[in-house]
Amino acid sequence: MTSQLAPTAAQSARAATGGRRRGRGVSQRRVRLLFLAPAALFLLLFSLFPLLQLLRMSVSAVTARTLNAEWLFTGLENFRRSFDGGEGTDALLRTGIFVLVVTTLGMLLGLAAAIALRTRGRWSAALLALMVFVWALPPVVNGSVWKFLLGDRGLFNMIVLELGLRDSPMPFLYSQYWALMSVAFVNSFAVIPFNALVFRAALMNIPPETFEAAALDGVNKWQEVRHVMLPSVRPTTLVLLVLTLVYGFRSFDFIYVMTYGGPGTATNTLPFLGYLQAFARYDFGLGAATSVVTVLGVLILAAVYARSIRREEAES
Amino acid sequence: MTPTTRSAPSLAARAASRATNTSERGSGSRNGRRRAVGLTASALAAALALAACGGGGGDGDTGGTGGGGEGGGTVTVWHYFSDDNQVRLMDEFAAKFEGEREGVTVENVYVPYDEMNSKVIAAAGSQTGPDVVVFNGAETATLALAGALAPLDDYWADYEDAGQFPDSVIHQVEDQTYAVQGYVNLLGLWYNAEILAEIGVEPPTTIEELEDAMAAATDAGYSGITLCGLPQGQGEWQAYPWLSAEGFTYDAPDAAALEAGLARVRGWVESGWLSQQAVTWDQTVPFQEFAAGGVAFAENGNWQMGTAESDARFEYGVVPLPLGADGQVYLGGEGQGIGAYSQNPDLAWEYLTATYLDAEGQLLPVEIVGSIPSRSDAAQDEMVTGNELLQPFAETIETYGANYPSPAIPPESVGDVQLTVGQAWSAALGGQQSPADAAQNVVGQLERLGG
């Protein structure tokens, strides 16, 4: 009896403990969900709903007349129109070039700045503060300043003309060949501080012993960068690369302020073309179709980003 | 029906008027200051009427009851002015209305120019929005078609001063009145009198004289001209006079005429008379360049009088743009309307009638900004007739005045057409496209848009 009772009591005790655990687990899940709810609701309202609206708009005929009325379903007609006349294709090509320049310059100069500012000190701190200031500047202000700097009587042309490098000002913002590159350069400049800060944080995590060991092995500065720093920041590089690609892909503000897509259509990238179609032509359906293509590009990159984050977490 | 339509008799009368005036200008009125100042008022009143659109009024099915009640309240006014003088005008209007109506507050809200339409339309989508909207009158159709403006027909039918306004400043869409302009803005040719005296030329009356003067100014080390080449509506507004001077119109778009217009101004860039940097300039920057000195001419508007007075440290003047027999200059300006979801449309209408539409109120833009009143009685005020700089603009209205936008453009295509032509203008000036390619592209697009 006792022998029978004992296990039963033990089972009951286990069951009771298990029940409490399960009860605690359920309650914990509820608490977690409760904490998750505001963020989920926020995302639902301000990300998912607009995205669904955008998708719906891209397959409908929506103009100023029908924006606040019923939207007529037109299938893929807007996508066909966007790319039929070559306007969308040209913008896609420009976006590709733009993203390439922004990503290359943003990553390389960001890493270079991080390496230069790796040390702790007064100058390093002052430069970092300046970079944070540049990063925090609203793009409209930043773009206006750069528009002035790149003008015929701006700083860069003053230097070029004073040094006698050219007879006439450089057409930074008004030549079809220069304009896209100039705006891409300014976009890169704006992303450098962020990239530098993230790279610097990764570099600061390298144990000092690693550098000491490398120094004992007699490595020079370049070898230190090549064989110590670069391998150490590789996971960060991948994440940052995806973020910079996304940043370049969705760039709009600087084009809006500095060239308005001009001269002609020379700096019309996909996001700016979508803006013109929706808010200058008031063909919201067409603008939405162009924007969906942009969003698709960003979503693909976002998926890569999420994957790389997971991998980095697993490795660490 | 288009927002502004020109009747056939108006066209004929304007053509006759233009023929008469062309001979007058040819006989020696070179700077606009020599003619009797008194001409300004009559020219304004007559020309605004001549360049008129289809009649106002009509039976609106919605709108307010007119009059408006007594008591307090707040009138929210959305505008896109950032220039100091224009902001001051908004403040003066607010002070005037608040002074006349006890307990009323006017709240002026700045919305960037490029965001105005989308914000007003988006607000209407959620059944909110301003009481009064001050917007680009040419874009009335965009706002009206989106249901963002309240029809003014009932108010207008009961408005005792309605007869003071020419049809060209009353914006209608599909037979309903949605906005009225309190003033008219248009382009003229500003010149630096000191540079012209130095190079020994008179203000030009023909396009050839203008080009000769720009060449002489450039030889003397000055810039020839500044204008706006931005690839959007502002660019189209500044391009149209030169394009129409070569025979281009929206009624019957001709690629050869358009190409000629684009090629002429591209030639100014190639000759060094006009900076290619113009493709990055809105309408404010080129006038600042002109006001800074060192530029012989500026294609810019009457609203720059305040800026010229405060910034230019040289003698300056204005003449009509030298556009020959075919040239046209848009009669633009801001339209004032009532938001479709205004909380108090009667009070909004009272604000409009006490400020923009009031005879005394219309003198404030004259004094502060240099705009031309739209009321015929206000146009005869000494402040207008005694202003020598306004006279060339009055002459321009009479000689070249054209409805803005062109009545030939379908209301739903106005934004598209303005962008298309603005981009072609910018592409030709910036060398992205040859004038021939840009012209072919525009005409193809216009055919598609039914313009």
Tab-separated table of N, CA and C in Angstrom, chain A residues 174 176 261-266, chain B residues 229-231 262 266 276 279 420-435 437-439 441-442:
chain	number	residue	atom	x	y	z
A	174	TYR	N	24.415	69.854	-62.478
A	174	TYR	CA	23.601	70.188	-63.655
A	174	TYR	C	24.088	69.549	-64.944
A	176	GLN	N	24.242	65.884	-66.909
A	176	GLN	CA	23.572	64.584	-66.778
A	176	GLN	C	24.542	63.506	-66.314
A	261	GLY	N	15.451	65.387	-59.478
A	261	GLY	CA	15.447	64.390	-60.561
A	261	GLY	C	16.153	64.846	-61.823
A	262	GLY	N	16.569	66.105	-61.867
A	262	GLY	CA	17.145	66.669	-63.081
A	262	GLY	C	18.655	66.564	-63.122
A	263	PRO	N	19.290	67.077	-64.188
A	263	PRO	CA	18.626	67.757	-65.299
A	263	PRO	C	17.745	66.799	-66.116
A	264	GLY	N	16.601	67.276	-66.511
A	264	GLY	CA	15.637	66.421	-67.195
A	264	GLY	C	15.199	65.310	-66.261
A	265	THR	N	15.621	64.087	-66.589
A	265	THR	CA	15.289	62.939	-65.736
A	265	THR	C	16.567	62.215	-65.299
A	266	ALA	N	17.708	62.909	-65.365
A	266	ALA	CA	19.015	62.258	-65.169
A	266	ALA	C	19.217	61.667	-63.778
B	229	GLY	N	14.992	76.551	-64.401
B	229	GLY	CA	14.997	75.398	-65.311
B	229	GLY	C	14.696	74.102	-64.592
B	230	LEU	N	14.019	74.200	-63.458
B	230	LEU	CA	13.729	73.007	-62.654
B	230	LEU	C	12.765	72.068	-63.410
B	231	PRO	N	13.001	70.760	-63.342
B	231	PRO	CA	12.146	69.835	-64.095
B	231	PRO	C	10.800	69.575	-63.437
B	262	LEU	N	12.899	75.435	-77.466
B	262	LEU	CA	13.902	74.791	-76.610
B	262	LEU	C	15.314	75.077	-77.137
B	266	ARG	N	18.403	76.818	-75.195
B	266	ARG	CA	19.620	75.990	-75.073
B	266	ARG	C	20.812	76.754	-75.689
B	276	GLN	N	24.049	76.971	-67.029
B	276	GLN	CA	23.362	75.678	-67.071
B	276	GLN	C	22.876	75.279	-65.680
B	279	VAL	N	19.126	74.674	-64.205
B	279	VAL	CA	18.301	73.465	-64.070
B	279	VAL	C	18.132	73.041	-62.611
B	420	THR	N	5.802	66.956	-67.558
B	420	THR	CA	6.402	66.513	-68.818
B	420	THR	C	7.147	67.650	-69.503
B	421	VAL	N	6.492	68.815	-69.597
B	421	VAL	CA	7.132	69.958	-70.270
B	421	VAL	C	8.283	70.497	-69.412
B	422	GLY	N	8.090	70.517	-68.091
B	422	GLY	CA	9.167	70.972	-67.197
B	422	GLY	C	10.402	70.089	-67.338
B	423	GLN	N	10.195	68.784	-67.449
B	423	GLN	CA	11.334	67.872	-67.597
B	423	GLN	C	12.020	68.064	-68.953
B	424	ALA	N	11.220	68.291	-69.999
B	424	ALA	CA	11.809	68.514	-71.323
B	424	ALA	C	12.620	69.806	-71.337
B	425	TRP	N	12.088	70.823	-70.696
B	425	TRP	CA	12.761	72.122	-70.578
B	425	TRP	C	14.109	71.938	-69.873
B	426	SER	N	14.080	71.227	-68.757
B	426	SER	CA	15.293	70.981	-67.984
B	426	SER	C	16.279	70.112	-68.778
B	427	ALA	N	15.746	69.082	-69.454
B	427	ALA	CA	16.606	68.175	-70.221
B	427	ALA	C	17.314	68.922	-71.354
B	428	ALA	N	16.597	69.840	-72.010
B	428	ALA	CA	17.202	70.602	-73.112
B	428	ALA	C	18.235	71.592	-72.574
B	429	LEU	N	17.898	72.301	-71.493
B	429	LEU	CA	18.842	73.279	-70.933
B	429	LEU	C	20.074	72.586	-70.350
B	430	GLY	N	19.845	71.419	-69.747
B	430	GLY	CA	20.948	70.702	-69.114
B	430	GLY	C	21.714	69.800	-70.065
B	431	GLY	N	21.261	69.713	-71.318
B	431	GLY	CA	21.971	68.912	-72.310
B	431	GLY	C	21.711	67.419	-72.186
B	432	GLN	N	20.698	67.017	-71.413
B	432	GLN	CA	20.404	65.591	-71.307
B	432	GLN	C	19.784	65.083	-72.607
B	433	GLN	N	18.994	65.951	-73.253
B	433	GLN	CA	18.373	65.597	-74.533
B	433	GLN	C	18.579	66.748	-75.505
B	434	SER	N	18.605	66.427	-76.787
B	434	SER	CA	18.641	67.501	-77.786
B	434	SER	C	17.254	68.142	-77.818
B	435	PRO	N	17.155	69.417	-78.199
B	435	PRO	CA	15.828	70.043	-78.288
B	435	PRO	C	14.859	69.236	-79.159
B	437	ASP	N	14.801	65.913	-79.708
B	437	ASP	CA	14.329	64.723	-78.990
B	437	ASP	C	13.353	65.099	-77.878
B	438	ALA	N	13.705	66.158	-77.152
B	438	ALA	CA	12.837	66.597	-76.051
B	438	ALA	C	11.463	67.001	-76.597
B	439	ALA	N	11.463	67.706	-77.736
B	439	ALA	CA	10.200	68.158	-78.323
B	439	ALA	C	9.355	66.979	-78.790
B	441	ASN	N	9.420	63.962	-77.714
B	441	ASN	CA	8.956	63.247	-76.525
B	441	ASN	C	7.729	63.935	-75.921
B	442	VAL	N	7.814	65.277	-75.818
B	442	VAL	CA	6.699	66.031	-75.223
B	442	VAL	C	5.441	65.895	-76.071
